[in-house]
XYZ file of C-alpha atoms in Angstrom:
529
model
C -28.260 -34.824 65.336
C -31.508 -35.762 63.564
C -32.508 -32.043 63.254
C -29.014 -31.244 61.786
C -29.147 -34.112 59.331
C -32.646 -32.921 58.407
C -31.401 -29.185 57.832
C -28.481 -30.683 55.770
C -30.780 -32.678 53.481
C -33.423 -29.830 53.162
C -30.560 -27.420 51.949
C -28.825 -29.922 49.789
C -32.073 -30.712 48.080
C -32.774 -26.970 47.562
C -29.300 -26.538 45.907
C -29.898 -29.416 43.463
C -33.502 -28.173 42.796
C -31.857 -24.569 41.964
C -29.123 -26.189 39.690
C -31.828 -28.345 37.803
C -34.066 -25.192 37.292
C -30.884 -23.335 35.741
C -29.785 -26.201 33.616
C -33.182 -27.470 32.181
C -35.495 -24.606 32.550
C -33.897 -21.313 31.361
C -35.393 -17.846 32.130
C -38.390 -17.464 29.945
C -37.478 -13.749 29.491
C -33.962 -14.642 28.335
C -35.493 -17.327 25.993
C -38.022 -14.781 24.482
C -35.400 -12.121 23.960
C -33.067 -14.619 22.291
C -35.469 -16.036 19.902
C -36.786 -12.662 18.610
C -33.269 -11.831 17.593
C -32.937 -14.384 15.064
C -35.630 -14.864 12.187
C -35.934 -18.335 11.130
C -36.095 -18.420 7.123
C -37.251 -21.159 4.783
C -36.693 -20.552 0.965
C -38.875 -22.590 -1.280
C -37.831 -22.580 -4.971
C -39.044 -24.019 -8.341
C -36.273 -24.430 -10.779
C -35.803 -26.408 -13.965
C -34.090 -29.314 -12.328
C -35.527 -29.030 -8.697
C -31.957 -27.933 -7.881
C -30.333 -24.662 -6.382
C -29.252 -22.181 -8.942
C -27.311 -19.096 -8.865
C -30.517 -16.972 -8.322
C -31.168 -18.770 -5.068
C -27.659 -18.298 -4.044
C -27.849 -14.502 -4.472
C -30.989 -14.403 -2.498
C -28.963 -16.352 0.259
C -26.393 -13.573 0.101
C -29.076 -11.002 1.078
C -31.109 -12.878 3.768
C -28.020 -14.085 5.495
C -27.033 -10.609 6.564
C -29.869 -10.805 8.957
C -29.850 -14.340 10.259
C -27.863 -17.550 10.143
C -31.070 -19.674 10.108
C -31.718 -20.067 6.497
C -32.802 -23.231 5.024
C -33.785 -24.236 1.354
C -36.213 -26.817 -0.084
C -37.745 -27.439 -3.584
C -41.437 -26.627 -4.102
C -41.950 -30.494 -4.751
C -40.415 -31.474 -1.463
C -42.083 -28.914 0.639
C -43.977 -30.498 3.594
C -45.820 -28.936 6.621
C -43.032 -29.905 9.090
C -40.596 -27.769 7.012
C -42.695 -24.652 8.232
C -42.680 -25.339 11.874
C -41.028 -22.309 13.850
C -40.367 -20.427 10.471
C -40.910 -16.762 10.812
C -40.244 -15.808 7.100
C -41.161 -17.680 4.268
C -39.466 -17.003 0.651
C -40.742 -18.566 -2.565
C -38.437 -18.156 -5.643
C -40.221 -18.914 -8.653
C -37.388 -19.141 -11.183
C -39.582 -20.934 -13.752
C -43.317 -20.959 -14.680
C -44.788 -24.141 -13.403
C -47.985 -25.813 -12.060
C -47.489 -26.190 -8.317
C -49.289 -29.091 -6.404
C -52.143 -28.328 -4.342
C -50.371 -29.302 -1.223
C -47.555 -26.700 -1.959
C -50.030 -24.046 -2.862
C -52.031 -24.628 0.328
C -49.036 -24.443 2.460
C -47.548 -21.309 1.061
C -50.663 -19.503 0.746
C -51.905 -20.296 4.265
C -48.480 -19.317 5.902
C -49.311 -16.583 8.368
C -45.873 -15.106 8.866
C -43.817 -12.726 6.922
C -43.706 -13.931 3.134
C -42.010 -12.752 -0.014
C -42.563 -14.235 -3.517
C -39.919 -13.586 -6.255
C -40.531 -14.224 -9.937
C -43.150 -16.603 -11.404
C -46.341 -18.175 -9.999
C -47.510 -15.686 -7.573
C -51.040 -15.991 -9.225
C -51.355 -19.474 -7.797
C -51.761 -18.072 -4.317
C -54.972 -16.092 -4.495
C -55.512 -15.728 -0.694
C -52.197 -13.829 -0.132
C -51.154 -12.323 -3.475
C -54.513 -11.448 -5.153
C -53.051 -7.824 -4.933
C -50.759 -8.521 -7.773
C -51.754 -8.729 -11.380
C -49.314 -9.319 -14.427
C -49.737 -7.302 -17.574
C -46.952 -8.625 -19.760
C -43.296 -7.323 -19.362
C -41.482 -3.902 -19.235
C -37.978 -2.713 -20.312
C -36.296 -0.707 -17.561
C -33.206 1.399 -17.327
C -33.421 2.778 -13.559
C -34.370 1.598 -9.987
C -35.824 3.898 -7.261
C -36.077 3.256 -3.683
C -39.410 4.976 -2.892
C -38.790 5.832 0.845
C -35.911 8.294 -0.097
C -36.471 8.572 -3.979
C -32.816 7.702 -4.368
C -32.036 6.075 -7.615
C -29.702 3.756 -9.476
C -29.002 3.819 -13.264
C -28.736 0.102 -14.464
C -25.457 -0.563 -16.193
C -27.685 -2.155 -19.043
C -31.412 -2.255 -19.953
C -33.295 -5.059 -18.144
C -36.757 -6.909 -18.597
C -39.126 -7.272 -15.501
C -42.795 -8.289 -15.170
C -45.034 -5.388 -15.608
C -47.433 -5.520 -12.798
C -50.666 -3.827 -11.536
C -51.214 -3.748 -7.942
C -54.527 -3.640 -5.908
C -55.652 -0.948 -3.542
C -53.661 -0.691 -0.310
C -50.598 -2.214 -1.806
C -47.449 -0.149 -1.257
C -44.530 0.278 -3.754
C -41.192 -0.033 -1.900
C -39.062 -0.064 -5.132
C -39.980 1.091 -8.551
C -38.277 0.552 -11.923
C -38.390 3.202 -14.629
C -38.501 2.577 -18.365
C -38.092 5.181 -21.004
C -41.445 6.772 -20.326
C -43.373 4.848 -17.421
C -42.503 3.725 -13.933
C -43.218 0.333 -12.829
C -43.541 -1.305 -9.393
C -40.779 -3.905 -8.709
C -41.091 -4.723 -5.145
C -44.460 -4.293 -3.485
C -46.072 -5.044 -0.114
C -49.629 -5.816 1.000
C -49.776 -6.401 4.774
C -46.954 -8.881 5.663
C -46.712 -10.240 1.782
C -44.115 -9.044 -0.390
C -43.598 -9.541 -4.086
C -40.490 -8.998 -6.260
C -41.516 -8.674 -10.037
C -38.462 -10.296 -11.629
C -36.896 -13.922 -11.757
C -33.338 -12.597 -11.461
C -31.502 -10.636 -9.004
C -28.672 -8.246 -10.227
C -26.114 -6.339 -8.166
C -28.115 -3.196 -8.549
C -31.305 -4.977 -7.548
C -29.389 -6.382 -4.472
C -28.525 -2.895 -3.323
C -32.085 -1.749 -2.917
C -33.527 -5.009 -2.159
C -30.955 -5.171 0.801
C -32.154 -2.022 2.057
C -36.006 -3.159 2.032
C -35.005 -6.374 3.818
C -34.248 -4.304 6.819
C -37.942 -3.647 6.746
C -38.942 -7.265 6.098
C -36.724 -8.551 8.987
C -37.462 -5.589 11.213
C -33.933 -4.995 11.632
C -33.011 -1.383 12.196
C -29.308 -1.439 11.596
C -27.437 1.636 12.164
C -26.193 3.905 9.326
C -22.560 2.683 9.208
C -20.439 1.541 6.167
C -17.497 -0.797 6.845
C -14.595 0.359 4.640
C -11.946 -2.086 3.435
C -8.664 -1.407 1.569
C -6.474 -4.282 0.355
C -3.012 -4.392 -0.874
C -3.120 -6.990 -3.589
C -0.881 -9.648 -5.290
C 1.901 -9.628 -3.087
C 4.255 -12.483 -4.061
C 7.987 -13.242 -3.570
C 8.792 -11.176 -6.773
C 7.159 -7.817 -5.703
C 9.640 -4.853 -5.303
C 9.627 -4.680 -1.295
C 10.063 -0.832 -1.581
C 6.831 -0.285 -3.406
C 4.837 -2.422 -0.810
C 6.482 -0.251 2.068
C 5.657 2.959 0.183
C 2.061 1.938 -0.173
C 1.773 0.666 3.316
C 2.986 3.856 4.694
C 0.164 5.526 2.881
C -2.160 3.884 5.074
C -0.121 3.692 8.314
C 0.321 7.412 8.288
C -3.421 7.863 8.288
C -3.865 5.259 10.862
C -6.007 3.134 8.714
C -6.204 -0.608 9.069
C -5.665 -2.521 6.040
C -5.212 -6.007 4.504
C -2.249 -7.418 2.500
C -3.218 -10.414 0.004
C 0.020 -12.727 0.185
C 0.642 -15.411 -2.345
C 3.645 -17.497 -0.645
C 5.098 -18.918 -3.813
C 5.873 -17.292 -7.184
C 5.942 -19.971 -10.053
C 6.540 -19.571 -13.840
C 6.148 -23.203 -15.378
C 7.402 -21.938 -18.726
C 10.978 -20.915 -17.303
C 11.049 -23.220 -14.265
C 11.269 -20.274 -11.884
C 10.019 -20.892 -8.494
C 10.477 -18.374 -5.573
C 9.228 -18.696 -1.894
C 9.027 -15.660 0.632
C 12.337 -17.136 2.052
C 14.211 -16.206 -1.209
C 12.884 -12.598 -0.721
C 14.314 -11.472 2.770
C 13.712 -7.847 2.264
C 9.983 -8.240 1.166
C 9.485 -10.779 4.194
C 11.009 -8.215 6.435
C 8.603 -5.399 5.146
C 5.651 -7.791 5.482
C 6.606 -8.448 9.077
C 7.094 -4.701 9.952
C 3.609 -3.643 8.420
C 1.891 -6.568 10.131
C 3.545 -5.369 13.454
C 2.067 -1.832 12.550
C -1.468 -3.011 11.845
C -1.837 -4.682 8.706
C -3.779 -8.114 8.356
C -2.360 -10.822 6.304
C -4.774 -12.704 3.841
C -3.788 -15.777 2.253
C -4.180 -15.272 -1.572
C -3.853 -18.715 -2.821
C -0.655 -20.733 -2.605
C 0.835 -19.857 -6.059
C -1.942 -17.877 -7.670
C -1.452 -19.669 -10.946
C -2.900 -22.854 -12.805
C -1.581 -25.001 -15.377
C 1.122 -23.299 -17.693
C 0.334 -20.073 -16.407
C 2.509 -17.887 -14.061
C 1.710 -16.435 -10.782
C -0.683 -13.788 -11.002
C -2.723 -15.453 -13.772
C -5.123 -16.794 -11.372
C -7.693 -19.587 -11.422
C -5.402 -21.707 -9.050
C -8.713 -23.324 -7.358
C -10.802 -23.468 -10.279
C -12.239 -27.074 -10.979
C -9.729 -28.353 -8.321
C -10.474 -31.332 -6.407
C -11.265 -30.838 -2.848
C -8.548 -32.737 -1.429
C -5.903 -30.923 -3.812
C -7.482 -27.522 -2.863
C -7.250 -28.330 0.885
C -3.427 -29.299 0.454
C -2.781 -26.221 -1.154
C -4.496 -24.100 1.480
C -2.881 -25.915 4.362
C 0.625 -25.304 2.486
C -0.021 -21.695 2.057
C -0.947 -21.344 5.810
C 2.093 -23.424 6.885
C 4.438 -21.179 4.873
C 3.227 -18.006 6.285
C 2.903 -19.300 9.776
C 6.480 -20.634 9.960
C 7.813 -17.448 8.615
C 5.970 -15.314 11.495
C 3.130 -14.206 9.427
C -0.481 -14.708 10.490
C -3.141 -15.389 7.700
C -6.611 -14.217 8.880
C -8.743 -14.675 5.924
C -8.723 -16.263 2.349
C -9.083 -14.695 -0.864
C -9.124 -17.280 -3.690
C -7.169 -16.190 -6.965
C -9.647 -14.522 -9.322
C -12.316 -15.518 -6.672
C -12.845 -18.886 -8.586
C -13.739 -22.020 -6.336
C -16.397 -24.561 -6.408
C -19.289 -24.903 -3.977
C -17.397 -27.782 -2.580
C -14.326 -25.818 -2.107
C -16.011 -23.313 0.103
C -16.832 -26.104 2.436
C -13.021 -27.176 2.428
C -11.904 -23.511 2.990
C -14.170 -23.249 5.875
C -12.264 -25.825 7.737
C -9.352 -23.632 7.888
C -10.843 -19.832 7.790
C -13.704 -18.074 9.287
C -13.565 -15.150 6.691
C -13.556 -15.001 3.022
C -12.682 -11.925 0.898
C -13.951 -10.954 -2.580
C -16.778 -12.077 -4.829
C -18.368 -15.505 -4.770
C -18.589 -18.033 -7.503
C -22.387 -19.075 -7.645
C -22.014 -22.363 -9.628
C -19.488 -24.969 -10.284
C -19.731 -24.862 -14.066
C -19.051 -21.503 -14.918
C -16.544 -19.207 -12.854
C -18.024 -16.097 -14.683
C -21.327 -16.383 -12.757
C -20.245 -14.297 -9.832
C -21.540 -11.738 -7.514
C -20.660 -9.937 -4.291
C -23.002 -8.866 -1.541
C -23.445 -5.240 -0.793
C -22.890 -5.945 2.883
C -21.429 -8.266 5.282
C -22.991 -11.698 5.304
C -22.724 -15.449 5.895
C -24.431 -17.260 3.129
C -25.070 -20.962 3.860
C -22.875 -22.281 1.124
C -19.691 -20.633 2.953
C -20.449 -23.031 5.651
C -19.978 -20.557 8.625
C -17.285 -18.310 6.864
C -18.419 -14.617 6.731
C -18.043 -12.707 3.444
C -16.154 -9.544 3.435
C -17.186 -8.430 -0.237
C -15.292 -6.573 -2.821
C -17.654 -3.929 -3.863
C -15.616 -1.134 -5.572
C -13.192 -3.028 -7.706
C -9.503 -1.732 -8.332
C -7.308 0.732 -10.116
C -6.605 -0.556 -13.412
C -3.162 0.348 -15.021
C -3.437 3.012 -17.572
C -6.973 3.323 -17.136
C -7.664 6.939 -16.110
C -11.393 6.466 -15.156
C -10.796 3.655 -12.782
C -11.334 5.883 -9.552
C -14.173 7.963 -11.059
C -15.957 4.367 -11.651
C -15.281 3.353 -7.973
C -17.128 6.719 -7.012
C -20.097 5.706 -9.120
C -20.373 2.473 -7.506
C -19.760 3.882 -3.921
C -22.635 6.459 -4.651
C -24.819 3.485 -5.407
C -23.979 1.524 -2.398
C -24.471 4.378 -0.140
C -28.201 4.192 -0.592
C -27.987 1.026 1.525
C -27.445 1.911 5.254
C -24.877 -0.641 6.133
C -23.129 -1.316 2.822
C -19.519 -2.111 2.609
C -17.045 0.051 0.554
C -14.140 -2.328 -0.411
C -11.439 -1.831 -2.776
C -8.171 -3.246 -3.592
C -4.903 -1.691 -5.101
C -1.703 -3.333 -6.606
C 1.362 -2.037 -5.069
C 3.448 -2.115 -8.154
C 1.567 0.916 -9.288
C 3.157 2.885 -6.643
C 1.714 5.007 -3.755
C 0.365 7.952 -5.597
C -2.688 6.038 -7.060
C -3.485 4.646 -3.557
C -3.383 8.175 -2.086
C -6.299 9.102 -4.731
C -8.258 5.870 -3.825
C -7.999 6.852 -0.066
C -8.995 10.386 -0.701
C -12.104 9.111 -2.633
C -13.097 6.758 0.036
C -12.613 9.278 2.838
C -15.130 11.536 0.968
C -17.918 9.318 2.058
C -19.683 9.586 5.587
C -20.035 7.089 8.315
C -17.250 4.924 7.313
C -15.781 2.376 9.941
C -12.679 0.979 8.661
C -12.798 -2.762 9.157
C -9.846 -4.172 11.108
C -9.369 -7.842 10.968
C -6.931 -7.956 13.800
C -8.912 -5.972 16.427
C -12.478 -6.378 15.566
C -13.954 -9.719 17.189
C -16.811 -9.546 14.719
C -14.536 -9.669 11.695
C -12.148 -12.397 12.850
C -11.884 -15.531 14.915
C -8.426 -16.512 14.061
C -5.612 -15.580 16.351
C -1.928 -16.160 16.074
C 0.907 -13.865 17.414
C 4.673 -13.402 16.793
C 6.931 -15.491 18.993
C 4.430 -18.393 18.764
C 5.261 -21.394 20.804
C 5.137 -24.745 18.822
C 1.635 -25.385 20.406
C 0.333 -22.157 19.263
C 1.800 -22.855 15.868
C -0.030 -26.274 15.772
C -3.454 -24.791 16.692
C -3.204 -22.048 14.092
C -2.099 -24.686 11.373
C -4.478 -27.496 12.157
C -7.540 -25.441 13.151
C -9.205 -22.123 13.804
C -8.343 -20.624 17.094
C -11.074 -18.399 18.451
C -10.685 -15.448 20.128
C -12.576 -14.711 23.289
C -13.109 -18.251 23.593
C -13.945 -17.927 27.345
C -16.606 -15.592 26.848
C -18.036 -17.867 24.312
C -17.908 -20.796 26.894
C -19.593 -18.363 29.451
C -22.613 -17.985 27.144
C -23.074 -21.715 26.940
C -22.174 -22.583 30.677
C -23.594 -19.446 32.410
C -26.556 -21.757 33.792
C -24.343 -24.301 35.003
C -21.821 -21.983 36.506
C -24.594 -20.027 38.282
C -26.517 -22.989 39.473
C -23.448 -24.623 40.641
C -22.242 -21.564 42.538
C -25.679 -21.160 44.256
C -25.569 -24.944 45.039
C -21.970 -24.675 46.732
C -23.099 -21.608 48.600
C -26.190 -23.387 50.074
C -23.954 -26.591 51.050
C -21.655 -24.224 52.751
C -24.383 -22.407 54.574
C -25.993 -25.718 55.746
C -22.606 -27.003 57.016
C -22.148 -23.640 58.953
C -25.626 -24.024 60.345
C -24.972 -27.492 61.419
C -21.907 -26.638 63.160
C -23.811 -23.920 65.084
C -26.645 -26.370 66.069
C -24.013 -28.836 67.295
C -22.416 -26.309 69.647
C -25.667 -25.186 70.982
C -26.650 -28.978 71.705
C -23.205 -29.244 73.555
C-alpha cells in the first residue's frame, strides 16, 4: 500500500508541477514571437502649452495602424523609466525650444528606431548630425522615392530646407517650382521629417514609409467601403431600395447610416421610424441581404436646425451625448435593426465624446475631430487604425468624400483622391452616397471604385476584424439587453481560449496524470492480492 501511495503522490506532484509551468512560465518561443509582433512606441512632444495638439493626434492616427502600444509624454516630463521596453521613439518638435540636458541625453542615446518630426533635431548631435537646416522651401508636389509616384498638393506648402550628410537616404522628397528637397530622410535607424505639420497628402506617403519604420510588410490590399448616408424617417423608401439593389445585385457589402428620429424644431415635426413603416421594412429587407446598419446620431440636428443639419454632438456634455447614443441604439434594436458602428453627424465630437462612444461601439466611421475647440480641425487616416484617443474603437475612415448634388465633377475628384491613396499599399477607398439622388449616380461611383485593383470590400457583418458587435433578428430579451447595455463580442470563446490556453492545457495534463496514477494503483493493488 505504501508503494501505491508513493506512486500516487509522485504522479500528483508531477501534474501540479506541469500545471504551474504552464501558468507562470509560458513557452519562451511563444513569448518571443508575440513580443515581436507589437512594437512599443513612445511619442515625446514639445508644444506651446506642453499639451497634445492636433498634430500629435495626426501622428497617432498613422502610428496606430501598426501597434496599439502607443504612449505620449511631453519633453519636460520625459524620464528614463518611460523608455523601458520601448522599441520605437518619436519626438515631435512642434515648436522651437531649448530642451533640458536630461531630455536631450535620453533621446540622443536611445538605441532603438527613432524618428524626429519638426524642430529641435539640431540638439541631438550624436544621432542627427546628418541633418542640417538651411532656411525654408516652398513645395507643390511630394514624391515617394522608392516608386517615384507623386502627389500634387492641394495648395503650396512650406517645409524646412535641409541638407543631408553622406550615407543618408531620402525616402520622400518635395518639389518646389525648380528644386527638389528632402522631406523624410533616414540614416541607419534614425529618421527625420522636415516639417512640423502633417497634412493628408503627407500622411499617405508617410503611412507607406512607416511600413519600413515598423518593419511591417502588409500585403497590397485596399479595403473598399460604400455607405448609403442620411437615412431618416422622411426618406423615400423606394429610393433607398433602388440604391440598395445596385449594391446587392453586384454582391457588394455596404453600410447604411441611419438616423432614427427626424426633427424640425421650427415646425414642431418629429417622426420616428415607427412612423415610416415602409422605410422600416426596406431597412429590414436590405439588412437581411447584407447591409450593415450604422447609427448616425439620434436626430442629426442641433438647436433650431432640422434633421440633416448635423452638429448634433458638437460641444455636447458627455452625459447628454451618451444618453442620445443609448436612445439611438435602443430605437434601432427594438425595431429589429442592429447598429454595428457609429458615425457622428458632420463627424463632430469632443475628445471626451470619443471615450463615451467607445463604451457602446467598437467601430467608428468617418473623419476625426482633432480638437475640442474647433470642429473644422479634422482629418481622416489613409488606412484602418485605432488611435489612442478613440479608446479602443477602430476607425474606418472616409477617404473619397461623396457625390454632391448638381456638382458634375464629384466623381472625377473621387478618382483623383483614389489615385493618391493607391500609392499606399493598404489604403482604404471609402465613399458615401445620398439615396435621395437616385441609383444612377451610385452606379457611376461603383464603376469608378471597381476600376482599382486589389479591392477587398469591407463587411461589418462578416469580418471579425471589422466588427465585434453581434445581434440577430428574433432576439430574445437577454440578447437585446446585452446589445443595449454593452458590446457583445463575436468569437468570445476563441478570445477566452487565447487567455486560458495555458490553464486548459496544464489542467488537462494534470487530470490525465491523476487518472493514470489511479489506474496504476488499481493494477498494483490487484497484483498484491
